[in-house]
Short mmCIF file of C-alpha atoms in Angstrom, two decimals:
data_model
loop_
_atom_site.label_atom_id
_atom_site.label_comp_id
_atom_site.label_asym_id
_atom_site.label_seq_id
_atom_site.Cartn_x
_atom_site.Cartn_y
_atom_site.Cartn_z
CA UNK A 278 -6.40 -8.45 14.84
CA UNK A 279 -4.19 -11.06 15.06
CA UNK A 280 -2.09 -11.96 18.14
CA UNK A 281 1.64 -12.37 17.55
CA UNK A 282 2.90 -12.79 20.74
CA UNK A 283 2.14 -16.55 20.92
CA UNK A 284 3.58 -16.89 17.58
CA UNK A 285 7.07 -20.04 17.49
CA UNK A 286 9.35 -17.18 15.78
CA UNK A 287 9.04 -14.49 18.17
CA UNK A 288 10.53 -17.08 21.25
CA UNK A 289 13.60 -15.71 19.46
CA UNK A 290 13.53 -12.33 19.10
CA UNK A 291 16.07 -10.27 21.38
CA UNK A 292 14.63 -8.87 24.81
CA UNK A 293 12.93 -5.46 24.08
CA UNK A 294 11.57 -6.09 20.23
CA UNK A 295 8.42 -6.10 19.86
CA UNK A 296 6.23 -9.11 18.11
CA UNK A 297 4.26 -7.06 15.95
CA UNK A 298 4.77 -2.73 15.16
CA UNK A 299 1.04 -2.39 14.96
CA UNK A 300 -0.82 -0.24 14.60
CA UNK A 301 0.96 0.48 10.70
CA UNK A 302 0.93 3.66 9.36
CA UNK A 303 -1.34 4.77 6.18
CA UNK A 304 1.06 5.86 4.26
CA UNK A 305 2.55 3.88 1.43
CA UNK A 306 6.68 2.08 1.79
CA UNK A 307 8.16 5.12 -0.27
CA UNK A 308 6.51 7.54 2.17
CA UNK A 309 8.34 5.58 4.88
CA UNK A 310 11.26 5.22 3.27
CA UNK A 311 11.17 9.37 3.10
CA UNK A 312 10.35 10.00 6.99
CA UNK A 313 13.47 7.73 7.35
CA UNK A 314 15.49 9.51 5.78
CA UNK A 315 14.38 12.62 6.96
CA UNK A 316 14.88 11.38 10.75
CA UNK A 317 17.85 8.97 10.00
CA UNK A 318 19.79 10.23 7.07
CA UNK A 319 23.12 9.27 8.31
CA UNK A 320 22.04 6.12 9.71
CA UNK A 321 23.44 2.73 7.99
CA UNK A 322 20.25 1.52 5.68
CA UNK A 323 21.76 -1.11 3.85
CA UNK A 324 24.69 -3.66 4.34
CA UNK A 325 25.18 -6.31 2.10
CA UNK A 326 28.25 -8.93 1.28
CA UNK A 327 26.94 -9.45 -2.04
CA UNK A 328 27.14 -6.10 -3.57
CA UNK A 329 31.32 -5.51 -2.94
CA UNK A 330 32.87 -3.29 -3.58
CA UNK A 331 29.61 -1.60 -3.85
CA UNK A 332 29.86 1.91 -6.25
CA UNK A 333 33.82 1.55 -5.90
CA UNK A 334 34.04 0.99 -2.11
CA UNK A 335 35.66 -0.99 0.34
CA UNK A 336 31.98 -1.71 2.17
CA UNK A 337 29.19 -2.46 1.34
CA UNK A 338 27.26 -0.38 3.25
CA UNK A 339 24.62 2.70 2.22
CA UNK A 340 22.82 5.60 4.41
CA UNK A 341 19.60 6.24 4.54
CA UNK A 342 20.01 9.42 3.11
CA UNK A 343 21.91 7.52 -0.20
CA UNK A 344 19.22 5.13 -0.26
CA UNK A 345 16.98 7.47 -0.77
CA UNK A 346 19.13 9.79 -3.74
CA UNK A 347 19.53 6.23 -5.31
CA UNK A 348 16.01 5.25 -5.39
CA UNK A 349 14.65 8.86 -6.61
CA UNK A 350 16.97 8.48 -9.67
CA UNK A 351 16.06 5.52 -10.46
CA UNK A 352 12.26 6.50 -10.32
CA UNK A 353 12.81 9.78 -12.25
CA UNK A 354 14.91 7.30 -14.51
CA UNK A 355 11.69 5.05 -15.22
CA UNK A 356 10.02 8.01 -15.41
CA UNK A 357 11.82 9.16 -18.40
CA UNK A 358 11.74 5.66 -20.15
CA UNK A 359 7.62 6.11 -20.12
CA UNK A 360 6.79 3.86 -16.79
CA UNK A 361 3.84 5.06 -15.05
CA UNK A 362 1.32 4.14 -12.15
CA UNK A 363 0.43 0.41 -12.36
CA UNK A 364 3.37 -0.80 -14.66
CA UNK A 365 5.12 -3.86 -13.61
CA UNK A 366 9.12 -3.65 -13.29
CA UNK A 367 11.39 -6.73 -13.44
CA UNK A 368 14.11 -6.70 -10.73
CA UNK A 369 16.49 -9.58 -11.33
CA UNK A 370 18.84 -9.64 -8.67
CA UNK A 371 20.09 -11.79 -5.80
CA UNK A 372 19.13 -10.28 -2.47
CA UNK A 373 21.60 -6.99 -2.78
CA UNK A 374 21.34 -3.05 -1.86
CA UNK A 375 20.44 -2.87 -5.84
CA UNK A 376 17.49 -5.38 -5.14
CA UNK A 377 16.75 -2.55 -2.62
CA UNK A 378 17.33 0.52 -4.45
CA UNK A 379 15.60 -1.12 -7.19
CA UNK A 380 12.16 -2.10 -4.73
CA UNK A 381 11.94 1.47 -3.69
CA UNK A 382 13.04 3.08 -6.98
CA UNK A 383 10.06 1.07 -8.87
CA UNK A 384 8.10 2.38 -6.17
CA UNK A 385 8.14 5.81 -6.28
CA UNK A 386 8.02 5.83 -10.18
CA UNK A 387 4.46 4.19 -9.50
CA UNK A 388 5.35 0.98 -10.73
CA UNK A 389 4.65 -2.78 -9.45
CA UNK A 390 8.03 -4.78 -8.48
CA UNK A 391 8.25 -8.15 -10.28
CA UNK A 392 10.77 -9.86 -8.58
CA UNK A 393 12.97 -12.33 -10.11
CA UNK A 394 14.93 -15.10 -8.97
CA UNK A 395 18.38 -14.75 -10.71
CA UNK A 396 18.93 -18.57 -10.15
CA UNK A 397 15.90 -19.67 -11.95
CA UNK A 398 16.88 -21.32 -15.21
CA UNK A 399 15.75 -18.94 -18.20
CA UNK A 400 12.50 -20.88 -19.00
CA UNK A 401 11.30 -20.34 -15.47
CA UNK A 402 11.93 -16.82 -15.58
CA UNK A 403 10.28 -16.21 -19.24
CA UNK A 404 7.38 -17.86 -17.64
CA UNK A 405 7.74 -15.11 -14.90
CA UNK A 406 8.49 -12.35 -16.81
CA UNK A 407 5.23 -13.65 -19.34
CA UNK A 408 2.95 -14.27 -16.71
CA UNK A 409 3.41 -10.48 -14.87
CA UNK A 410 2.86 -8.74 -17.78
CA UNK A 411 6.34 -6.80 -17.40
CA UNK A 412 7.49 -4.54 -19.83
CA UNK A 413 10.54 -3.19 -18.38
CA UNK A 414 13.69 -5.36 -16.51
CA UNK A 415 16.19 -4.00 -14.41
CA UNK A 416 19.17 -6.58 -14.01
#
């Protein structure tokens, strides 16, 4: 296992965190996404400058409990449109609470996240988009 309490980065952590939350669970990120929510639903998942006014608000900010409605639409969404276990999903967004929504959404419909770097020039992200195989692109 490796050690990483000698690790440069974790000189700056803040007293009381951890280096490393090992042991990890065996249970896939949706999963614990959903014990979050069950045990946090009111907590603040998500806050992100770039997504304001986020859904028609003043903040951008999202609970646990909305992160998770948002990303089981969105998978029951794919679901619909025919995306199953193993399909690859385009997300092209900036780092956002969609980029989120989308990462867990993909997720639970079965799917494989492709991200995509919204500032690449479009030949750099046809070359992504070609090279993962996706069929479907959420931007």
């Amino acid at each position: 296992m490796v050690s990483y309490a000698d690790k440069p980065w974790t000189r700056n952590y803040d007293s009381g965190v951890p280096a490393s939350l090992a042991p990890y669970p065996n249970i896939s990120i949706f999963e614990m996404l959903d014990q979050t929510v069950s045990r946090f639903p009111d907590n603040t998942a998500c806050i992100s400058s770039a997504d304001l006014p986020l859904f028609g608000r003043k903040h951008a900010e999202i609970t646990y409990r909305e992160l998770g409605d948002l990303s089981d639409r969105l998978a029951a969404g794919l679901a619909a449109m025919g995306v199953k276990k193993g399909d690859r999903v385009a997300l092209h967004f900036a780092n956002s609470t969609q980029f989120i929504i989308g990462f867990f959404g993909i997720s639970k419909a079965g799917g494989i996240v492709v991200a995509i770097n919204p500032t690449f020039p479009p030949k750099k992200i046809a070359e992504q988009l070609n090279d993962s195989g996706a069929e479907t692109l959420i931007t």
